[in-house]
CSV table of C-alpha atoms and ligand atoms in Angstrom, one decimal:
chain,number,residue,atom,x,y,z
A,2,UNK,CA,14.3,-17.1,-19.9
A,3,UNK,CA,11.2,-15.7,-21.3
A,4,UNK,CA,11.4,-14.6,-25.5
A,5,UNK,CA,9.6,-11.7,-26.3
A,6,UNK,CA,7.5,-12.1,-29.0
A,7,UNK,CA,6.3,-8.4,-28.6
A,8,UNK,CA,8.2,-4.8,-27.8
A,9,UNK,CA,8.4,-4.7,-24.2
A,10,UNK,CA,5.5,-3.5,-22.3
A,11,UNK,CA,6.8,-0.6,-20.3
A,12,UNK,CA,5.1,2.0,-18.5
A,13,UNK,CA,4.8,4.3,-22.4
A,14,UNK,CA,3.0,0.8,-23.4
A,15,UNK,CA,0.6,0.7,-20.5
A,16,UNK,CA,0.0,4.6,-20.7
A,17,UNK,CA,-1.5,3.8,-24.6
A,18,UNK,CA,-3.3,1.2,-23.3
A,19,UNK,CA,-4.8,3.4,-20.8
A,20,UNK,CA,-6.2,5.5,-23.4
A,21,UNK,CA,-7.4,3.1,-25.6
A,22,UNK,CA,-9.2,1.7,-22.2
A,23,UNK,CA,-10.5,5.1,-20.3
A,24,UNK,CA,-11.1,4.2,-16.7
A,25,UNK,CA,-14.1,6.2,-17.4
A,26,UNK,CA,-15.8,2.9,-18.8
A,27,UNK,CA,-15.2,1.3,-15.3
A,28,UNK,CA,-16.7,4.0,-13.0
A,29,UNK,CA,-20.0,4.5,-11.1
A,30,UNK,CA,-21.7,7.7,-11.5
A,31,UNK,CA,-21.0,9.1,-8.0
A,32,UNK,CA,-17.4,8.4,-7.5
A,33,UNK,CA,-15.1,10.7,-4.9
A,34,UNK,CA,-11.6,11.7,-6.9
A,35,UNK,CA,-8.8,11.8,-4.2
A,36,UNK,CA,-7.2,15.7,-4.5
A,37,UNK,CA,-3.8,15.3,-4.0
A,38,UNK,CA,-2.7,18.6,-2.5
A,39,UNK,CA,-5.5,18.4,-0.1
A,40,UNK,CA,-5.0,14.8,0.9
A,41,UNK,CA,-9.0,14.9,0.7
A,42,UNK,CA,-11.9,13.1,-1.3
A,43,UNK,CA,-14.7,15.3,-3.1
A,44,UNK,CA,-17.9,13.5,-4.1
A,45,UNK,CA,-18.6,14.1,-8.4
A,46,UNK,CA,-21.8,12.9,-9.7
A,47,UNK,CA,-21.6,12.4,-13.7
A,48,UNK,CA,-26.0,12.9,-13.4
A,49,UNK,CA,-25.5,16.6,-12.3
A,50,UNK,CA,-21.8,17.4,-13.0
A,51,UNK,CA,-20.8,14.8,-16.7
A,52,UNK,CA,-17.7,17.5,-17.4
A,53,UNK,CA,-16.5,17.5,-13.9
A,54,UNK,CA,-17.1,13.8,-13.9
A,55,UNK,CA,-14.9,13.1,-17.1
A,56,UNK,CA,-12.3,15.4,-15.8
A,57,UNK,CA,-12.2,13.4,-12.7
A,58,UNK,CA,-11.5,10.3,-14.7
A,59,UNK,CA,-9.1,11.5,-17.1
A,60,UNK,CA,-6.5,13.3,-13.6
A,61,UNK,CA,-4.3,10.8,-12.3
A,62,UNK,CA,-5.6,10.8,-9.0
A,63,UNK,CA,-7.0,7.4,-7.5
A,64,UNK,CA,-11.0,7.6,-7.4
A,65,UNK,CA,-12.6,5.7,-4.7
A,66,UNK,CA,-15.9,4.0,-5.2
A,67,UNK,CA,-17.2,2.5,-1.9
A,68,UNK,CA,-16.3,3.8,1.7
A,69,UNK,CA,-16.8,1.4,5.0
A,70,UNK,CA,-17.1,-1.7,2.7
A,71,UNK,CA,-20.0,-0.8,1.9
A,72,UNK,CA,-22.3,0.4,4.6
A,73,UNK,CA,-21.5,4.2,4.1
A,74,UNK,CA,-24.6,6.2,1.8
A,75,UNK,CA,-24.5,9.9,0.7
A,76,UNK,CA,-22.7,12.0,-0.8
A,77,UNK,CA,-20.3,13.1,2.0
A,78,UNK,CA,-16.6,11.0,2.0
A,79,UNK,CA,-16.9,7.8,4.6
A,80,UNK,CA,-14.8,7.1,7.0
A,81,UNK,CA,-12.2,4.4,5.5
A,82,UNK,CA,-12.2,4.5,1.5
A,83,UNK,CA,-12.6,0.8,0.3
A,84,UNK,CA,-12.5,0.4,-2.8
A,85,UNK,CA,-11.3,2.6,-5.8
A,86,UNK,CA,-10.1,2.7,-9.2
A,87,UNK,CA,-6.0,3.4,-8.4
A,88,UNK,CA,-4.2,6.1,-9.5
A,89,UNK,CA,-3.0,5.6,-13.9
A,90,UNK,CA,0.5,6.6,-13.3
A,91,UNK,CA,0.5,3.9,-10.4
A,92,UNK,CA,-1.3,1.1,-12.5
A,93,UNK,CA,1.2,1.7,-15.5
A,94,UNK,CA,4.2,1.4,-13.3
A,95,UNK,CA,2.8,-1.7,-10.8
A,96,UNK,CA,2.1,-3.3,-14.5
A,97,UNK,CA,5.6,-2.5,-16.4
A,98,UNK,CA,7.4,-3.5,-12.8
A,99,UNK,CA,5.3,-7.0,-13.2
A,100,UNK,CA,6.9,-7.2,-16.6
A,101,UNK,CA,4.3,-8.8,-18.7
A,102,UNK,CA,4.2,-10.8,-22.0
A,103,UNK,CA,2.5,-12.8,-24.2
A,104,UNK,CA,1.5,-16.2,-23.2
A,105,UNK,CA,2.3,-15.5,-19.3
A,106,UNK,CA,-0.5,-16.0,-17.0
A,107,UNK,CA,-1.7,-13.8,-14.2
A,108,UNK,CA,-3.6,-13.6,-10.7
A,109,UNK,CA,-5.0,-10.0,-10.0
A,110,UNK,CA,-5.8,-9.6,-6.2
A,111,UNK,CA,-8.4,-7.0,-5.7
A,112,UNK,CA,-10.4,-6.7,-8.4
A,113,UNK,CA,-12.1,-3.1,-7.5
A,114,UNK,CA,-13.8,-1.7,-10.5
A,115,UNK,CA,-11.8,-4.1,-12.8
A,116,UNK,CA,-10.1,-1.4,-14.9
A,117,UNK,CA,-6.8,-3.1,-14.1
A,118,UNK,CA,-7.6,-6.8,-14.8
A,119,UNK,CA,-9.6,-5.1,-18.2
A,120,UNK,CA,-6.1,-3.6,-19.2
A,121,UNK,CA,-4.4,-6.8,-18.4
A,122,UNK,CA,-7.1,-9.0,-20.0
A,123,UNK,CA,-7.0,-6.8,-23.6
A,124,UNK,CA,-3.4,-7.5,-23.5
A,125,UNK,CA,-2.8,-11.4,-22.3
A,126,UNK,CA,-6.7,-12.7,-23.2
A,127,UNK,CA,-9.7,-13.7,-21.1
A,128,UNK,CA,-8.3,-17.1,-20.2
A,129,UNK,CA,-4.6,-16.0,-18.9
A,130,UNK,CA,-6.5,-13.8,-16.5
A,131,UNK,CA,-8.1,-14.4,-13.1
A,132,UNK,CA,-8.7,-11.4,-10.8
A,133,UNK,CA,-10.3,-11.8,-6.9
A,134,UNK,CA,-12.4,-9.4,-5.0
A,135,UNK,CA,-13.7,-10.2,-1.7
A,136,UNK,CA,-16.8,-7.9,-1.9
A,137,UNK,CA,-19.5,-9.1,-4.0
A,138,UNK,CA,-20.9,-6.1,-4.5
A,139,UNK,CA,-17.8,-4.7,-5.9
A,140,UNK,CA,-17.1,-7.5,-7.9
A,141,UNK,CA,-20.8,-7.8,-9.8
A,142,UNK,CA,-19.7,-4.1,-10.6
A,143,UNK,CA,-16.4,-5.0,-11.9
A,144,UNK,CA,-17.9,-8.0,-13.7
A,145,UNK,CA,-20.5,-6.1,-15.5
A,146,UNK,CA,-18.2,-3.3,-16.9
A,147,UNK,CA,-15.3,-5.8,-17.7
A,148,UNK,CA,-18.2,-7.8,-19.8
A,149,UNK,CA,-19.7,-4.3,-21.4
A,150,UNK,CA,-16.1,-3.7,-23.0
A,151,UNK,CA,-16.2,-7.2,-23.9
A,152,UNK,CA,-13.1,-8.4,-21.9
A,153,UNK,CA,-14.1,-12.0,-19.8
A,154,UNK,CA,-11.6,-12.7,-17.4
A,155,UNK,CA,-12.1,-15.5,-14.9
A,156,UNK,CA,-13.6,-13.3,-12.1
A,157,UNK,CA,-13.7,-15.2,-8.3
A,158,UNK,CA,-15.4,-13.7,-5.2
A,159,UNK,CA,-13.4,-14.4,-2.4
A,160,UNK,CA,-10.5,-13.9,0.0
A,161,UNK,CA,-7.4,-13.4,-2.0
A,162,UNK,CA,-5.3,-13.6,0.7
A,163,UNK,CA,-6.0,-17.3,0.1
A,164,UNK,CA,-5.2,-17.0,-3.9
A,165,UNK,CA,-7.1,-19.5,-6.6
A,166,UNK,CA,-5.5,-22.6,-6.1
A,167,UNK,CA,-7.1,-23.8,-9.5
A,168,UNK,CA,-5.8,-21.8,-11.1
A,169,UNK,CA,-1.8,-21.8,-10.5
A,170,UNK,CA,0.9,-21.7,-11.0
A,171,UNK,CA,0.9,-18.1,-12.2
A,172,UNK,CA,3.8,-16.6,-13.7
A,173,UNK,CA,2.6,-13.2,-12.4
A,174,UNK,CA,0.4,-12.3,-9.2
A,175,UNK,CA,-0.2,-8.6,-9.1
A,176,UNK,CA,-2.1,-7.3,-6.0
A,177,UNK,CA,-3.9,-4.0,-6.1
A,178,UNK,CA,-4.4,-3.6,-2.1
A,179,UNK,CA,-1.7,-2.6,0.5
A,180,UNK,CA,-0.5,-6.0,2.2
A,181,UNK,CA,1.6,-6.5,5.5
A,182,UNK,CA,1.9,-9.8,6.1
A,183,UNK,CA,2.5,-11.9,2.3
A,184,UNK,CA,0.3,-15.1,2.4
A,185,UNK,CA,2.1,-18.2,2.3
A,186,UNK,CA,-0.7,-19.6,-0.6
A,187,UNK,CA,0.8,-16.6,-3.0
A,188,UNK,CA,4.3,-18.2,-2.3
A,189,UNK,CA,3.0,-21.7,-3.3
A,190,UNK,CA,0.7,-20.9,-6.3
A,191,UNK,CA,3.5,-18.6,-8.0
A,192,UNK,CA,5.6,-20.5,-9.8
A,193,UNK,CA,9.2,-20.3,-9.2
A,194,UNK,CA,10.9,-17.6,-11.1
A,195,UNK,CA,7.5,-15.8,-11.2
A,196,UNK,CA,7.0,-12.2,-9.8
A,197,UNK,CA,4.4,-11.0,-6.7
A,198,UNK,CA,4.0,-7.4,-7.5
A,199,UNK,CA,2.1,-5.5,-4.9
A,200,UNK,CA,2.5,-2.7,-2.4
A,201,UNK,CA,3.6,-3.6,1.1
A,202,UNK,CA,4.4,-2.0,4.3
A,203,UNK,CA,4.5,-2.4,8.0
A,204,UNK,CA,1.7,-1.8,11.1
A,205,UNK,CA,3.8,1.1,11.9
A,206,UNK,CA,1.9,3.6,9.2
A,207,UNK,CA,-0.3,3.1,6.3
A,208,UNK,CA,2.7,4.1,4.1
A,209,UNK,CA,3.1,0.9,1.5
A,210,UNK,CA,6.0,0.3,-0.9
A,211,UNK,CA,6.0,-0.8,-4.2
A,212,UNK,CA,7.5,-4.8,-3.8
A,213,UNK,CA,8.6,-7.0,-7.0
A,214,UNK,CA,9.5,-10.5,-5.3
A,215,UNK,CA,11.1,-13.0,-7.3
A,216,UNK,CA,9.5,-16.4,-6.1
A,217,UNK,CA,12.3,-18.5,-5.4
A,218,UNK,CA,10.7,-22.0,-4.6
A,219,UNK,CA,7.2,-22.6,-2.4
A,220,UNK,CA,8.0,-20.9,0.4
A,221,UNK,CA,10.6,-17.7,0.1
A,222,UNK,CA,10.5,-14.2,-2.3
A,223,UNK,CA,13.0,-11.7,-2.2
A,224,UNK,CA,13.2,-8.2,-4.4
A,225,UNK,CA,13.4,-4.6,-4.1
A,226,UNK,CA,10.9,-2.2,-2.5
A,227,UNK,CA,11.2,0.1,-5.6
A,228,UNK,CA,8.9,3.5,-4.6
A,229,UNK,CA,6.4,4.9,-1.8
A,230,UNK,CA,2.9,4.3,-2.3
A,231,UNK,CA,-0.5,4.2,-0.5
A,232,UNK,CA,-2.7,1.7,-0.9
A,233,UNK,CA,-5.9,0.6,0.7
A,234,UNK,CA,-5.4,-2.3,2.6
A,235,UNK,CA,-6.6,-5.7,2.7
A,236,UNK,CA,-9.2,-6.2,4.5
A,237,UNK,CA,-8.0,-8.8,7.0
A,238,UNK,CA,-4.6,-6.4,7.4
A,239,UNK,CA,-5.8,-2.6,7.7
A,240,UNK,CA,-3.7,-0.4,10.3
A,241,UNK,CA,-4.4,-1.9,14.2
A,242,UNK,CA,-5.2,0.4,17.3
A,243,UNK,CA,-3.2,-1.4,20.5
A,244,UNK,CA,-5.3,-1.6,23.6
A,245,UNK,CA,-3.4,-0.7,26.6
A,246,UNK,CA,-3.0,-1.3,30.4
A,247,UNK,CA,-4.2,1.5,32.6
A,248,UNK,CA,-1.5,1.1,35.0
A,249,UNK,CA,1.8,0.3,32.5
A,250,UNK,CA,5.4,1.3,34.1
A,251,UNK,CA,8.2,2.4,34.6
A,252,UNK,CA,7.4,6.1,33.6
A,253,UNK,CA,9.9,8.3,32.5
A,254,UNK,CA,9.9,12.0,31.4
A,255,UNK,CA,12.8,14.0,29.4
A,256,UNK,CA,13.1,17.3,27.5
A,257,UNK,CA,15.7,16.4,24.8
A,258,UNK,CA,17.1,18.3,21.7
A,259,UNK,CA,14.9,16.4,18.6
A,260,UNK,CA,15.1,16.6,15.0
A,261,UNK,CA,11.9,17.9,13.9
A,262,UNK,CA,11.5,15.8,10.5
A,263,UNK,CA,11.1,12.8,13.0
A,264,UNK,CA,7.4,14.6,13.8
A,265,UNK,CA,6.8,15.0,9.8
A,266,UNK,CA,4.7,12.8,9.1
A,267,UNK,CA,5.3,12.5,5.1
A,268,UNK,CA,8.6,12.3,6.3
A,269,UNK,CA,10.4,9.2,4.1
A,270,UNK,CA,11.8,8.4,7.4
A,271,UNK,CA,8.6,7.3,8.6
A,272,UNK,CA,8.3,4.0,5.8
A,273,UNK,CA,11.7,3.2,7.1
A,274,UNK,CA,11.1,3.4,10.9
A,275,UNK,CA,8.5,0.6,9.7
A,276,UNK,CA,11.4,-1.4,9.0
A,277,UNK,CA,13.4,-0.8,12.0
A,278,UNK,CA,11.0,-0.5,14.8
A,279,UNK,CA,9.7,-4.2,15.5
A,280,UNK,CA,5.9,-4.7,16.5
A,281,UNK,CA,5.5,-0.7,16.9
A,282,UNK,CA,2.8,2.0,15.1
A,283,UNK,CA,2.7,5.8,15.4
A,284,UNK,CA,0.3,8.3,14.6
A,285,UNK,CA,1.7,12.5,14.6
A,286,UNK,CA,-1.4,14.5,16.2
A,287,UNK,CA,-1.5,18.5,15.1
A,288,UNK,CA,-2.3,20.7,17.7
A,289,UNK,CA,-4.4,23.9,17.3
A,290,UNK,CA,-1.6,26.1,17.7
A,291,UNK,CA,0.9,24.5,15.3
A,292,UNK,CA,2.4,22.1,18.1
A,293,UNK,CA,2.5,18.4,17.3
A,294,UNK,CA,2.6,15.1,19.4
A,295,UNK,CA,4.5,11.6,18.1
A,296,UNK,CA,3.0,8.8,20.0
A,297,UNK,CA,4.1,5.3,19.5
A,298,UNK,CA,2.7,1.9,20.5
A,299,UNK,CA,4.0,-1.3,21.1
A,300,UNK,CA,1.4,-3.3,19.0
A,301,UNK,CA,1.2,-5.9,22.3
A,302,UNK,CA,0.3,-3.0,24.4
A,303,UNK,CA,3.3,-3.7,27.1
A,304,UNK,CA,4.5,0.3,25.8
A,305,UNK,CA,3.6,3.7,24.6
A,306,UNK,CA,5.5,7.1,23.9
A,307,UNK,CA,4.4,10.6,23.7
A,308,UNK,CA,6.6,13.3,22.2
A,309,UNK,CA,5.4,16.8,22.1
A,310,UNK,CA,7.1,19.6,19.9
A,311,UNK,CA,5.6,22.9,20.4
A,312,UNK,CA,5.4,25.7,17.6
A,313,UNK,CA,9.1,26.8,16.5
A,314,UNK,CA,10.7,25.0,19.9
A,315,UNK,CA,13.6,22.6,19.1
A,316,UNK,CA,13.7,20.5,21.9
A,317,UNK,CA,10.4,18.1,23.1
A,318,UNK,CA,9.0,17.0,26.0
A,319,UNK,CA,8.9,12.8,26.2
A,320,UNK,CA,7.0,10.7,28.0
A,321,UNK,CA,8.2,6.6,27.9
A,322,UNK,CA,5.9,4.3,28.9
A,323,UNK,CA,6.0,0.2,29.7
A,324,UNK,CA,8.3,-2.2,28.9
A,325,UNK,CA,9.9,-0.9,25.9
A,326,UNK,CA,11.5,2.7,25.5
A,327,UNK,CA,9.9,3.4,22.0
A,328,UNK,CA,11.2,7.0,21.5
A,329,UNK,CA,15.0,5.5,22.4
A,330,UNK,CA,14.4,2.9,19.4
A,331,UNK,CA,12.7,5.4,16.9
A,332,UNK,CA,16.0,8.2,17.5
A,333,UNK,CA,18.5,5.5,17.7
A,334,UNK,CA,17.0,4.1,14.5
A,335,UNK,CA,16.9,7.4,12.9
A,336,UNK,CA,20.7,7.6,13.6
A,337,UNK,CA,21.3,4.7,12.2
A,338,UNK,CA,19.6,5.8,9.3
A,339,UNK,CA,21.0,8.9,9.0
A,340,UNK,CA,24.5,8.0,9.4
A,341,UNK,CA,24.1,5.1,6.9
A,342,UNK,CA,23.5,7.9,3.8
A,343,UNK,CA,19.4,7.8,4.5
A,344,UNK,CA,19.3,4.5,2.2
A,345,UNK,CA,15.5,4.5,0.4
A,346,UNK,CA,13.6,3.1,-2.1
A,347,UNK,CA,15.6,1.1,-5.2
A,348,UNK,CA,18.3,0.1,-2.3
A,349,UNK,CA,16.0,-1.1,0.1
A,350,UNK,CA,14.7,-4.8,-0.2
A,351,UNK,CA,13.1,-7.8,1.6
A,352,UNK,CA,13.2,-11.5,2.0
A,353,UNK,CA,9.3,-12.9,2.7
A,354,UNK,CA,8.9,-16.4,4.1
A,355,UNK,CA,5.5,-18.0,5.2
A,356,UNK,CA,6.4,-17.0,8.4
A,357,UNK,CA,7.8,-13.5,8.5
A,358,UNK,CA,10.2,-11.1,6.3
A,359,UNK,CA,13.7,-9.5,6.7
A,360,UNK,CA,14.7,-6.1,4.9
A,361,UNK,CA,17.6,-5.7,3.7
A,362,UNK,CA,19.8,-2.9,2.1
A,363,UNK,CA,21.3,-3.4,-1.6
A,364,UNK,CA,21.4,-7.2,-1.5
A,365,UNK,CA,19.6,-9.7,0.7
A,366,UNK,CA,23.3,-10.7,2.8
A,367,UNK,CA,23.1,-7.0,4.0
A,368,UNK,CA,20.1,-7.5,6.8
A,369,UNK,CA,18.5,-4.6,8.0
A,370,UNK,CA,15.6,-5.5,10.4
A,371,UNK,CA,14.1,-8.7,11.1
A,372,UNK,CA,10.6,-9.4,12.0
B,409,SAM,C1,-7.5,-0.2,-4.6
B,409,SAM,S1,-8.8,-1.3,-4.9
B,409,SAM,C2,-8.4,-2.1,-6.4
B,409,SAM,C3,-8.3,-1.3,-7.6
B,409,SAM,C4,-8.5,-2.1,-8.9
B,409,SAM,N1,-7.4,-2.9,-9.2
B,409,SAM,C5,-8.9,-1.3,-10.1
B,409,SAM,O1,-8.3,-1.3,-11.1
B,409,SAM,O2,-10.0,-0.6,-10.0
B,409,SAM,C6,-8.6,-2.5,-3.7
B,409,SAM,C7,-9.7,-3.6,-3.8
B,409,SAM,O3,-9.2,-4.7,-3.0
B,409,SAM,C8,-10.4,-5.3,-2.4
B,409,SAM,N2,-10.0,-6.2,-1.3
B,409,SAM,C9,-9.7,-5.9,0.0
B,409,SAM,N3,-9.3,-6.9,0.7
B,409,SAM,C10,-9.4,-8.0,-0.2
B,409,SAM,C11,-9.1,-9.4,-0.1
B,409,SAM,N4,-8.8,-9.9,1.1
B,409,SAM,N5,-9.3,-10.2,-1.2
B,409,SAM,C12,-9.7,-9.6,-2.4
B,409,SAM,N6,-10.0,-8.3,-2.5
B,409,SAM,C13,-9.8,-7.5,-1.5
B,409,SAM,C14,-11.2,-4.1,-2.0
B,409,SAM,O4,-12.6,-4.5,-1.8
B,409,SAM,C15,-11.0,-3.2,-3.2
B,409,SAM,O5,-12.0,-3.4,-4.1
């Protein structure tokens, strides 16, 4: 058991912390603050807007910093954001869930601007901290603001799906980019007893969860998936587009009764389906004239769905696809869901091994899914 030499550092610690550590210090001057009710990214340029820019740094929104790793220029938004400085509400939970303290030792994964690893670093020292970023452009910038607020952690440029080797075993490994698949080298350089903190999700949306996993020896974590997030994602893992056959069968078409939250696509539902629905993805498509199509893919490309729900109708039209009947698994899976008290985040949970992970509801003997 760890003894706390210090008050605990819970989110009201890390908020201070934020302030006496403005992200500000870690920012570029052209930076793109994400508005939250618009779901959309504006460009702020501190040379010909400093009070908008300072504003921008101070919301609790997540900024992003590079688009299309890299290769996008101009002020207009990219295509994929990249890299960013995260949200402060989300950095002071992701760091009170990793539950820090003195003496502990941590791996950061995803350096980004390296406010994070700077709050971190203030708090534990230079030499408990090692924080990876796989873009070296990102990480020069990261290195050179970390060093201007005179805060050295150890700084690698590389893959952290891989981890640092040299450095473990880590009591904590915190990663700041959306992950689907957990490497087996975080299993093995996190020592047992130690806590993986990082949002995780499934292919089937870009929706992430908040995961604390408890290492339990070199190869298995378990712990709860404790709130909704969105994260970019890793740059080996981001969200995959199946390829399909021309000529797939059997075809079948139905007009059924639906539930029209199942074509929300904020939805909670939609994180859980992630869980349920093996190997699949979905994307909702709004139509000019309020209607809205649900497809789903088979990630091996054997199957595909499209739903259609026109403007104020309650039942959709439904086309099936291939080898698997994708809209039969989503409903059924929403019944399931439904009828079990719609079970979310702080109940829901998963078991990672180097091979694949199972979610569970309430306690790891009560399976939900398996991958
Ligand atoms: C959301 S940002 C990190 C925010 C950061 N912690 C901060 O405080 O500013 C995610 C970062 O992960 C980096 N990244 C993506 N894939 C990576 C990988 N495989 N290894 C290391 N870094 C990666 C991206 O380049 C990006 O800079």
């Amino acid at each position: 058991m760890t003894v706390r030499t210090d008050t605990r550092w819970d989110a009201a610690f890390w908020h201070q912390q934020i302030v006496a550590l403005p992200r500000a210090r870690f920012l570029p001057d052209l930076i793109w603050p994400h508005d939250m009710s618009t779901r959309s990214a504006r460009a702020v340029d501190r040379r010909s807007d400093p009070d908008g820019w300072q504003a921008a740094t101070r919301a609790d929104v997540p900024v992003v910093t590079q688009w299309d790793d890299g290769r996008h220029t101009g002020t207009e938004p990219g295509t994929t954001p990249t890299s960013s400085a995260s949200m402060p509400s989300v950095v002071a939970t992701m760091l009170e869930a990793a539950d820090l303290a003195p003496g502990q030792r941590v791996l950061e994964v995803g350096t980004g601007t390296g406010w994070t690893a700077g709050l971190m670093t203030r708090r534990l020292g230079d030499a408990a901290v090692t924080t990876m970023e796989v873009d070296p452009d990102v990480a020069a910038a990261a290195k050179n603001a970390l060093g201007g607020t005179g805060l050295f952690p150890r700084m690698v440029v590389g893959d952290g799906l891989a981890g640092f080797p040299d450095g473990a075993p880590y009591d904590r490994l915190i990663s700041t980019m959306g992950i689907r698949d957990i490497p087996a080298a975080w299993l093995e350089q996190v020592r047992p007893g130690g806590l993986i903190v990082t949002p995780w999700g499934t292919q089937y949306s870009n929706r992430d969860a908040l995961a604390v996993l408890t290492v339990n020896d070199k190869t298995t974590a378990t712990g709860l998936l404790l709130q909704q997030l969105e994260f970019m994602k890793a740059r080996s893992q981001r969200h995959v587009h199946p390829a399909f056959a021309p000529d797939l069968t059997p075809v079948t078409d139905t007009t059924v009764e639906v539930d029209p939250s199942l074509f929300d696509r904020w939805h909670p539902f939609v994180f859980i389906a992630g869980l349920l629905l093996n190997d699949t993805t979905h994307a909702v498509q709004q139509h000019d004239d309020g209607g809205r199509t649900l497809w789903l893919y088979a990630l091996d490309g054997t199957a595909w769905t499209a739903a259609l729900l026109r403007p104020e109708a309650t039942t959709a039209t439904i086309r099936q696809v291939g080898q698997r009947r994708l809209w039969d698994e989503l409903t059924n899976a929403h019944t399931w869901w439904c009828q079990g008290g719609e079970p979310g985040f702080g109940r829901l949970g998963i078991t990672v091994t180097s091979t694949g992970w199972t979610a569970w509801i309430d306690t790891p003997d009560h399976p939900m899914s398996k991958s």
